[in-house]
mmCIF file of C-alpha atoms and ligand atoms in Angstrom:
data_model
loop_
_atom_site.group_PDB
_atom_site.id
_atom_site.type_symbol
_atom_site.label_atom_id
_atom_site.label_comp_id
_atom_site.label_asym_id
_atom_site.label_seq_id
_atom_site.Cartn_x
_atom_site.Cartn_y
_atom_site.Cartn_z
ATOM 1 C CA UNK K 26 -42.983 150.052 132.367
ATOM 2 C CA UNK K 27 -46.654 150.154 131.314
ATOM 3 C CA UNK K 28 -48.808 147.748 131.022
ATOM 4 C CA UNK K 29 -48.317 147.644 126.986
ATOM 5 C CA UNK K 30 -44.710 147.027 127.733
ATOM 6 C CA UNK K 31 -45.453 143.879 129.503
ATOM 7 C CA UNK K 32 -44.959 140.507 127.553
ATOM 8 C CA UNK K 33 -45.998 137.115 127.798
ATOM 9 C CA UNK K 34 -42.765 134.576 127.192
ATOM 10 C CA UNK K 35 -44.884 131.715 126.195
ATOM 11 C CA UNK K 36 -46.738 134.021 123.290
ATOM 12 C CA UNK K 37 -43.980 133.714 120.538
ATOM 13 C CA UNK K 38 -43.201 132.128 117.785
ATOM 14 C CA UNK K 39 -40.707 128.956 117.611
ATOM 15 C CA UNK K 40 -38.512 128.041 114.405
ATOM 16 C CA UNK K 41 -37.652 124.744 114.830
ATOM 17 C CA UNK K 42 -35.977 122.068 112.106
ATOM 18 C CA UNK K 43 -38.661 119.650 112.044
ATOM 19 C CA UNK K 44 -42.130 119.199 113.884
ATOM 20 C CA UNK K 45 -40.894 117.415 116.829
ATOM 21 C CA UNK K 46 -43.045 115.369 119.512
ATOM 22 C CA UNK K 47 -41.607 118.082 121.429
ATOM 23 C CA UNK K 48 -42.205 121.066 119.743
ATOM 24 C CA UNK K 49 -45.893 120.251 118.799
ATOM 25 C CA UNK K 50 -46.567 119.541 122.871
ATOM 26 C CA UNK K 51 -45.428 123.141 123.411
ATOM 27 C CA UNK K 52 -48.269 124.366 121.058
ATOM 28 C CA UNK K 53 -51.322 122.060 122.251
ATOM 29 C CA UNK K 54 -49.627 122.904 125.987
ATOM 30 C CA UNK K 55 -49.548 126.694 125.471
ATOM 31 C CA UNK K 56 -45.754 127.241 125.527
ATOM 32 C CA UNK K 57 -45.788 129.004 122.624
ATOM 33 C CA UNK K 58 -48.668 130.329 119.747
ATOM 34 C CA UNK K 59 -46.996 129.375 116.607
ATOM 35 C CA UNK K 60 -44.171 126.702 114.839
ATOM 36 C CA UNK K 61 -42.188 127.565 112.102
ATOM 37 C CA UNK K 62 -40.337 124.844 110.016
ATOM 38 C CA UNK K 63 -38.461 126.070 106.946
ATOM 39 C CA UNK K 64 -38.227 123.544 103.814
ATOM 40 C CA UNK K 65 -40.865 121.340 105.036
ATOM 41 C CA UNK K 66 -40.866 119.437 102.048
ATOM 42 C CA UNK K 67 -38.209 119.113 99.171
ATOM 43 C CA UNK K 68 -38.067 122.092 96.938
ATOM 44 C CA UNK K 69 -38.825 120.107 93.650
ATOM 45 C CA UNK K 70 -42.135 119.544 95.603
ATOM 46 C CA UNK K 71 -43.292 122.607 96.434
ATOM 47 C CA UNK K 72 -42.646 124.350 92.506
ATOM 48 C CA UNK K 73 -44.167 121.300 90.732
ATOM 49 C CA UNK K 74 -47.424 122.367 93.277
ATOM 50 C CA UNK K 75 -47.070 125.714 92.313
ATOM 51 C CA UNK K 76 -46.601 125.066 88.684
ATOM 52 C CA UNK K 77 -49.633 122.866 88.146
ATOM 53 C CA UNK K 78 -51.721 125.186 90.479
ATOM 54 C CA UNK K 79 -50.865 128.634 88.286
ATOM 55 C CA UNK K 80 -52.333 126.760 85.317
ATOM 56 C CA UNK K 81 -55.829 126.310 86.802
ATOM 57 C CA UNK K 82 -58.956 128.608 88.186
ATOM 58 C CA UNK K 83 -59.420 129.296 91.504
ATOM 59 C CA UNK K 84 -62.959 129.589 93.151
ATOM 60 C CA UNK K 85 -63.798 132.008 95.665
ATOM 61 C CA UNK K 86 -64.663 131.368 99.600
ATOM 62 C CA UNK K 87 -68.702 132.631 99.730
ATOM 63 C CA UNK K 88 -68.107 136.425 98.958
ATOM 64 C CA UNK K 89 -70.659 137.319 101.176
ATOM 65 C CA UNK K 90 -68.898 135.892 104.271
ATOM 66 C CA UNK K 91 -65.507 136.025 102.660
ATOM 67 C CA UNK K 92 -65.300 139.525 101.867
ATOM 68 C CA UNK K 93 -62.029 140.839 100.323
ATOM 69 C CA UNK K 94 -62.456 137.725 98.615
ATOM 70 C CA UNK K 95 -59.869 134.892 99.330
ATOM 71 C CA UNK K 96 -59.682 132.436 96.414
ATOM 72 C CA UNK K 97 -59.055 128.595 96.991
ATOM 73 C CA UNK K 98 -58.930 125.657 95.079
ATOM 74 C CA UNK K 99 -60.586 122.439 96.931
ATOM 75 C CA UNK K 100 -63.047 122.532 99.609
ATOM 76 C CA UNK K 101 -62.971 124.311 103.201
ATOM 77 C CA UNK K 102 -65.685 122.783 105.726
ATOM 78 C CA UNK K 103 -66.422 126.854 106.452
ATOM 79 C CA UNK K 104 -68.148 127.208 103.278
ATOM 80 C CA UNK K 105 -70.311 123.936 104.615
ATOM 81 C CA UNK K 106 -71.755 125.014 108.103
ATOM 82 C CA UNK K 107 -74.988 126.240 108.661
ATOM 83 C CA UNK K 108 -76.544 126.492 112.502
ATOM 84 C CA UNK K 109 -73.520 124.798 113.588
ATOM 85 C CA UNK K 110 -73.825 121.735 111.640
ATOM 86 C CA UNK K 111 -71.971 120.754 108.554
ATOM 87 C CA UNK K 112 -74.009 120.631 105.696
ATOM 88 C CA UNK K 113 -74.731 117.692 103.395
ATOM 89 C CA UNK K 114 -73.252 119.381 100.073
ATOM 90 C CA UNK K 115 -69.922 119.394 101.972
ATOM 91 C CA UNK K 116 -69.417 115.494 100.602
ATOM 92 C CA UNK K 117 -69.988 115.844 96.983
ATOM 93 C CA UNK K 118 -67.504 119.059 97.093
ATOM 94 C CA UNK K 119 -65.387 116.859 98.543
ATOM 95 C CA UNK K 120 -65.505 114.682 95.763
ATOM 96 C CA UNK K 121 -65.497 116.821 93.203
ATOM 97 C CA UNK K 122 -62.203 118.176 94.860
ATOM 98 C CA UNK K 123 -60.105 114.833 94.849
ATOM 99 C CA UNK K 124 -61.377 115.308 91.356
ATOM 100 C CA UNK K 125 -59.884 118.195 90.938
ATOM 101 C CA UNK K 126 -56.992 117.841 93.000
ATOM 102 C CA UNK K 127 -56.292 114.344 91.086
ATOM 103 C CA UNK K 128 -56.496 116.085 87.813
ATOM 104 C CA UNK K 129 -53.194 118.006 88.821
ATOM 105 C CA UNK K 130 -51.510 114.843 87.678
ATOM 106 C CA UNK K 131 -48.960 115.633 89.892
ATOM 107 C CA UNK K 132 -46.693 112.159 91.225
ATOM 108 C CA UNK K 133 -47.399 112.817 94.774
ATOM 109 C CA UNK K 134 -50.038 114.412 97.037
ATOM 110 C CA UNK K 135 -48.917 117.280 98.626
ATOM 111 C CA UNK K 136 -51.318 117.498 101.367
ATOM 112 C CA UNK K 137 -50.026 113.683 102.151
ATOM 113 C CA UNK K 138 -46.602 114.990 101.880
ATOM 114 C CA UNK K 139 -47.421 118.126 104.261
ATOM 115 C CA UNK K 140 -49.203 115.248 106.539
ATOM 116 C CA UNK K 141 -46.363 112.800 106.690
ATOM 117 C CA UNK K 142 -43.736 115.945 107.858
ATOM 118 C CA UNK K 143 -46.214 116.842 110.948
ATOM 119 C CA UNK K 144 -46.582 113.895 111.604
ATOM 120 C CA UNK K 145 -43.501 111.915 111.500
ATOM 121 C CA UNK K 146 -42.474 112.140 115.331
ATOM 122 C CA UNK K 147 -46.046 112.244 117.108
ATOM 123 C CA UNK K 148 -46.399 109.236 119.140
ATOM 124 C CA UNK K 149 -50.630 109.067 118.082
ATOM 125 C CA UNK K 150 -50.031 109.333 114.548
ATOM 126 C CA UNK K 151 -51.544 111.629 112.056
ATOM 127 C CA UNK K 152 -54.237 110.952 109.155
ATOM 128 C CA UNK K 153 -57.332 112.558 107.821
ATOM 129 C CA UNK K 154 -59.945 113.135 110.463
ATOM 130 C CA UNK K 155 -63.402 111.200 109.587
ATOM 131 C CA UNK K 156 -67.134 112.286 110.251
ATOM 132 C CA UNK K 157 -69.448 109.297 110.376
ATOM 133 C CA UNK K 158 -67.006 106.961 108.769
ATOM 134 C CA UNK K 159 -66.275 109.322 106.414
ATOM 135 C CA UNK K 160 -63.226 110.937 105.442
ATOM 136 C CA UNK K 161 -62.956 114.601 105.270
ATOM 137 C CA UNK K 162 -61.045 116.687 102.693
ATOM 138 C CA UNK K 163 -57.376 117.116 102.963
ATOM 139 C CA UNK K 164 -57.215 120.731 102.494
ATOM 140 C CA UNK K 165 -57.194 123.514 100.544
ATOM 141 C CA UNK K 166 -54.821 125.604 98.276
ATOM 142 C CA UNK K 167 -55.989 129.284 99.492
ATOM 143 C CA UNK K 168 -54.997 132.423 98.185
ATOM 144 C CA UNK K 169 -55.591 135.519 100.144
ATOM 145 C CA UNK K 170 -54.094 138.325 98.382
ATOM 146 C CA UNK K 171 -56.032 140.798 99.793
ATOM 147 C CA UNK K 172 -55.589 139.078 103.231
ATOM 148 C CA UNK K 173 -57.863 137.510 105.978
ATOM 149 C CA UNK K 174 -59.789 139.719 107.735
ATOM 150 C CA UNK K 175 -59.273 139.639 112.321
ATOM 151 C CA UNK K 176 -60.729 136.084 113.028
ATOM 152 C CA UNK K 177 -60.225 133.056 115.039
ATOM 153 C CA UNK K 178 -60.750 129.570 114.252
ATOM 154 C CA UNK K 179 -62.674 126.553 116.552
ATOM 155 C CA UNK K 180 -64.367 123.861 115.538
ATOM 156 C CA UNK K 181 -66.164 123.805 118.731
ATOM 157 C CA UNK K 182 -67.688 126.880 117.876
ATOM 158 C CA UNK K 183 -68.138 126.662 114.187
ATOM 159 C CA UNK K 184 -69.870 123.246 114.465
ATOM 160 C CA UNK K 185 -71.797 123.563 117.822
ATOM 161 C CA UNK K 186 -74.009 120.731 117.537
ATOM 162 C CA UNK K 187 -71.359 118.430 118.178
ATOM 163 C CA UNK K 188 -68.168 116.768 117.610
ATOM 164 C CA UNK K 189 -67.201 117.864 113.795
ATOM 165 C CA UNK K 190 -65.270 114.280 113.487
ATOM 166 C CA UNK K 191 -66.004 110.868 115.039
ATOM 167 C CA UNK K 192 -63.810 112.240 118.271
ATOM 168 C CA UNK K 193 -63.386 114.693 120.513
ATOM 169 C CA UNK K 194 -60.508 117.057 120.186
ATOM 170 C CA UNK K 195 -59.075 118.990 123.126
ATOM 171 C CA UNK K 196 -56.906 121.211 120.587
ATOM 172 C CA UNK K 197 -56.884 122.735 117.401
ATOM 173 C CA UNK K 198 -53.951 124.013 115.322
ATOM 174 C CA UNK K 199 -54.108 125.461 111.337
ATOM 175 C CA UNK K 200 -51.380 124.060 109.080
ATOM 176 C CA UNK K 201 -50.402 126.594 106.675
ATOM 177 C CA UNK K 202 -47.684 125.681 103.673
ATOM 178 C CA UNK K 203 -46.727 128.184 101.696
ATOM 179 C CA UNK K 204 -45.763 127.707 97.730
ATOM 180 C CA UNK K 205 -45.708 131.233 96.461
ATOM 181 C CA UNK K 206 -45.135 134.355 98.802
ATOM 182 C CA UNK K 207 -45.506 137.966 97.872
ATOM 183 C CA UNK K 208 -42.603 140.391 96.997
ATOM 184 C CA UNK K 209 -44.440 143.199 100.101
ATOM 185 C CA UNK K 210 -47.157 142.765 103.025
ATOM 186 C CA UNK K 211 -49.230 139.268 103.139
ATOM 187 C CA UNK K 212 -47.819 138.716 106.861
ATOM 188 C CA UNK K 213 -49.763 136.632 109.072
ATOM 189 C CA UNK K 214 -50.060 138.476 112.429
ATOM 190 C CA UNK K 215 -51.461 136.648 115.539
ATOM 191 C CA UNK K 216 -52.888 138.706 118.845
ATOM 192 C CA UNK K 217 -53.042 137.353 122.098
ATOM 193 C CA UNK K 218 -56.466 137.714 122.547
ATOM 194 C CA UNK K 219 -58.672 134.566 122.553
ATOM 195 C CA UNK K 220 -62.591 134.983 121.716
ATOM 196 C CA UNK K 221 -65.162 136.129 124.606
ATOM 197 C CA UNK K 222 -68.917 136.646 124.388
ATOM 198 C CA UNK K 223 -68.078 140.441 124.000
ATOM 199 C CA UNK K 224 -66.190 140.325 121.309
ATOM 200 C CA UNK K 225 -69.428 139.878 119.228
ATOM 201 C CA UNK K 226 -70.105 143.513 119.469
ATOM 202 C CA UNK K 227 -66.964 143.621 116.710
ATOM 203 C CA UNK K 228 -68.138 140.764 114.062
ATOM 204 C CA UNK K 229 -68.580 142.701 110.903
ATOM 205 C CA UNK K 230 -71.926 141.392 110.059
ATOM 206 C CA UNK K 231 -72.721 138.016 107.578
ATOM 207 C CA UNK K 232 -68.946 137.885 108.112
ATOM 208 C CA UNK K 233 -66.704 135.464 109.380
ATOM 209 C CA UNK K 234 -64.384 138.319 110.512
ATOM 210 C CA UNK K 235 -64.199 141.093 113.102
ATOM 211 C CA UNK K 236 -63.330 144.490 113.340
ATOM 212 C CA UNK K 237 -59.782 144.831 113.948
ATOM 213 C CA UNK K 238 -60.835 146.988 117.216
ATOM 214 C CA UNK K 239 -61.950 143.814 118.712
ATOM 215 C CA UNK K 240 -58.194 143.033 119.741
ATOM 216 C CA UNK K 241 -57.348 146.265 121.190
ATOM 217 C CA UNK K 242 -53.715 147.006 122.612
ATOM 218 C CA UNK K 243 -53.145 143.183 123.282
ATOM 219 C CA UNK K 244 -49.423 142.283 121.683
ATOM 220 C CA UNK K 245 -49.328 140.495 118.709
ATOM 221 C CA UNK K 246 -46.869 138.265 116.438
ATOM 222 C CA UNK K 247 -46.378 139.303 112.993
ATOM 223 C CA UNK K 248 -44.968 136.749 110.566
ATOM 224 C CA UNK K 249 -43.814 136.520 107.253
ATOM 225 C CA UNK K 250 -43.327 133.294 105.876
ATOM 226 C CA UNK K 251 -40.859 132.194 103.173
ATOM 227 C CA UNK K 252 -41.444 129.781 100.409
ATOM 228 C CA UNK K 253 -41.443 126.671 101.301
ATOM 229 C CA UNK K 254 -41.993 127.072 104.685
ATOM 230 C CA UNK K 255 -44.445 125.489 107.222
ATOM 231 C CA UNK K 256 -46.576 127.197 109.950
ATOM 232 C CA UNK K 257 -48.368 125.556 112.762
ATOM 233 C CA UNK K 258 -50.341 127.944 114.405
ATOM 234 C CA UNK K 259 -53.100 128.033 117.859
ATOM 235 C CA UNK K 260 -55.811 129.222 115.952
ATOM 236 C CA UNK K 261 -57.545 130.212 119.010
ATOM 237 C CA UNK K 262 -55.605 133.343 118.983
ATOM 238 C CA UNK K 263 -57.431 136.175 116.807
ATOM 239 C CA UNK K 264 -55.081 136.452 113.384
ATOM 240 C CA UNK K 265 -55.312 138.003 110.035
ATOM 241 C CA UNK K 266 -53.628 138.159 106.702
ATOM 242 C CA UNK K 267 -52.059 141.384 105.627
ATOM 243 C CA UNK K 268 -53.129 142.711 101.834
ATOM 244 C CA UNK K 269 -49.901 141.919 99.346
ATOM 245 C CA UNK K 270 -48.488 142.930 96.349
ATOM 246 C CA UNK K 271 -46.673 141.616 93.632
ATOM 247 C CA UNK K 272 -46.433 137.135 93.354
ATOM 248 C CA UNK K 273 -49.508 135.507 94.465
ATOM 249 C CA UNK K 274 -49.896 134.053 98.299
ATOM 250 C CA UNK K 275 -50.522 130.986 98.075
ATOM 251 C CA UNK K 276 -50.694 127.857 100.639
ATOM 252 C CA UNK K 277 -51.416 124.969 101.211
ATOM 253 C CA UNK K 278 -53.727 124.906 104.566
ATOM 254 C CA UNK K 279 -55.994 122.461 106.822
ATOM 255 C CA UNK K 280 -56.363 122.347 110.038
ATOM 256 C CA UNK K 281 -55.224 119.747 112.639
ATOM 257 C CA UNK K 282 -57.502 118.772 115.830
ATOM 258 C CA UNK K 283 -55.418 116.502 118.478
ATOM 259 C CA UNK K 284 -57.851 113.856 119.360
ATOM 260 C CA UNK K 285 -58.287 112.668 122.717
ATOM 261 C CA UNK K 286 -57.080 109.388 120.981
ATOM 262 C CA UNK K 287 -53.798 110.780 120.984
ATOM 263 C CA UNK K 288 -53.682 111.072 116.984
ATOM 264 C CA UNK K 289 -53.606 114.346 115.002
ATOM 265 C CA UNK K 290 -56.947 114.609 112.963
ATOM 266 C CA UNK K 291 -56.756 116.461 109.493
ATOM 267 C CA UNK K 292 -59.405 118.050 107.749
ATOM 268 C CA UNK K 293 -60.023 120.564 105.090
HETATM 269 O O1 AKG N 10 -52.456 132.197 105.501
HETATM 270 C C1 AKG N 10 -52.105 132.287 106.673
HETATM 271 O O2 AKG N 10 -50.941 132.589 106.998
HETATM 272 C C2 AKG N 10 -53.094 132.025 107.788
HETATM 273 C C3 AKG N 10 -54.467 131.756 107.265
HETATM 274 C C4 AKG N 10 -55.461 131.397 108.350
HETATM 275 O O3 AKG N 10 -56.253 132.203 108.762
HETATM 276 C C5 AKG N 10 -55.482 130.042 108.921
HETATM 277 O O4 AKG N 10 -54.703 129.185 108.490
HETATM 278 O O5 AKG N 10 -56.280 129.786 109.835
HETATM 279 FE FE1 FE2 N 11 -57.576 131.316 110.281
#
């Protein structure tokens, strides 16, 4: 055997019927890298998104740091940080994307909807994480047809100047639900290779991705989610978005901190 033979049992992926108490302590405990929970929500749900999304414009993430461009509509906080603090003009985009998100006219909320599914067997609860009293966004349609360049995601990192919401998380997942897939590539593959100061030497520059290098030879989960399925993902773990053609990729995404409170902390 050599060594690139050699596999870790708790880097997998788990499909699972639901997003159990269980399940959910494997991730945050490092039994396993990523959940997968077909038909999160009812069917009817997920095309109605879809349908009232495909009639509006998308924006693009900053092209200079999101570059393929992936195209969203609400607000991520990435767009907001500067010198590790989240900047003022992330609160009237939030605004201005219930706005937006409202304007849908759609009977339910989705990202509620997504919410209320994670959540419904964690013992802490789960609701939109808050920063001064504040509530954050809920999350963001994204749509990365020409994929997500090698990156990893930590709020600790991102927003170094402190705690990003009024508590302390000791773990971070992304939430990832997807209402249109594409007919070839837009898989999500994950690498077991968490961020170290030497990995800098690979960050394509102004970017907020890395040379694919930068995870060498370490093994790697490649996923390809259906419609209508959920994702729960350490997003510790480098991972990227494959290029697709044919439908659009579309998801519904935030990411989930678990507070040392107990409770699972949303924010877009
Ligand atoms: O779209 C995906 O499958 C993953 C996107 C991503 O990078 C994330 O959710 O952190
Ligand atoms: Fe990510």
């Amino acid at each position: 055997m050599t060594p690139g033979d050699l596999h870790d049992p708790f880097f997998c992926a788990v499909t699972s019927t639901g997003f159990t108490r269980a399940r959910v302590s494997d991730l945050a405990a490092g039994r396993c890298a990523a959940l997968r929970v077909r038909d999160l929500l009812p069917r009817r749900m997920v095309e109605e998104t879809l349908k009232a999304l495909e009639a509006r414009a998308f924006d693009a993430y900053g092209r200079r740091r999101v570059n393929p461009p992936v195209m969203r509509f609400g607000v991520g906080v990435s767009d907001y940080c500067k010198d590790g603090v989240l900047t003022d003009a992330y609160w009237p985009a939030v605004h201005r994307h219930r706005t937006d998100w409202e304007s849908l006219g759609l009977p339910f909320d989705p990202f509620e909807e997504c919410r209320a599914a994670l959540g419904a067997d964690w013992p802490g609860g789960i609701r939109v994480g808050r920063r001064s009293g504040r509530e954050m966004g809920a999350g963001v349609a994204r749509e990365p047809n020409q994929g997500f360049r090698v990156h990893f995601d930590d709020a600790l990192r991102e927003f170094f100047c402190g705690d990003l919401l009024d508590s302390t998380l000791v773990t971070q997942f992304a939430f990832n639900m997807y209402l249109s897939v594409p007919e070839s590539g837009g898989e999500t593959i994950i690498w077991r290779h968490r961020w170290s100061p030497a990995d800098e030497a690979f960050r394509l520059p102004g970017s907020y991705g890395y040379d694919e290098s930068v995870v060498g030879d370490a093994e790697f989960i490649e996923l390809s989610p259906e419609v209508g399925e959920a994702v729960l993902i350490n997003p510790n773990f480098f991972h990227a978005v494959r290029p697709s053609r044919g439908a659009r990729r579309i998801a519904l995404g935030f990411a989930v901190g678990l507070s040392v409170t107990g409770e699972l902390l949303t924010w877009g």
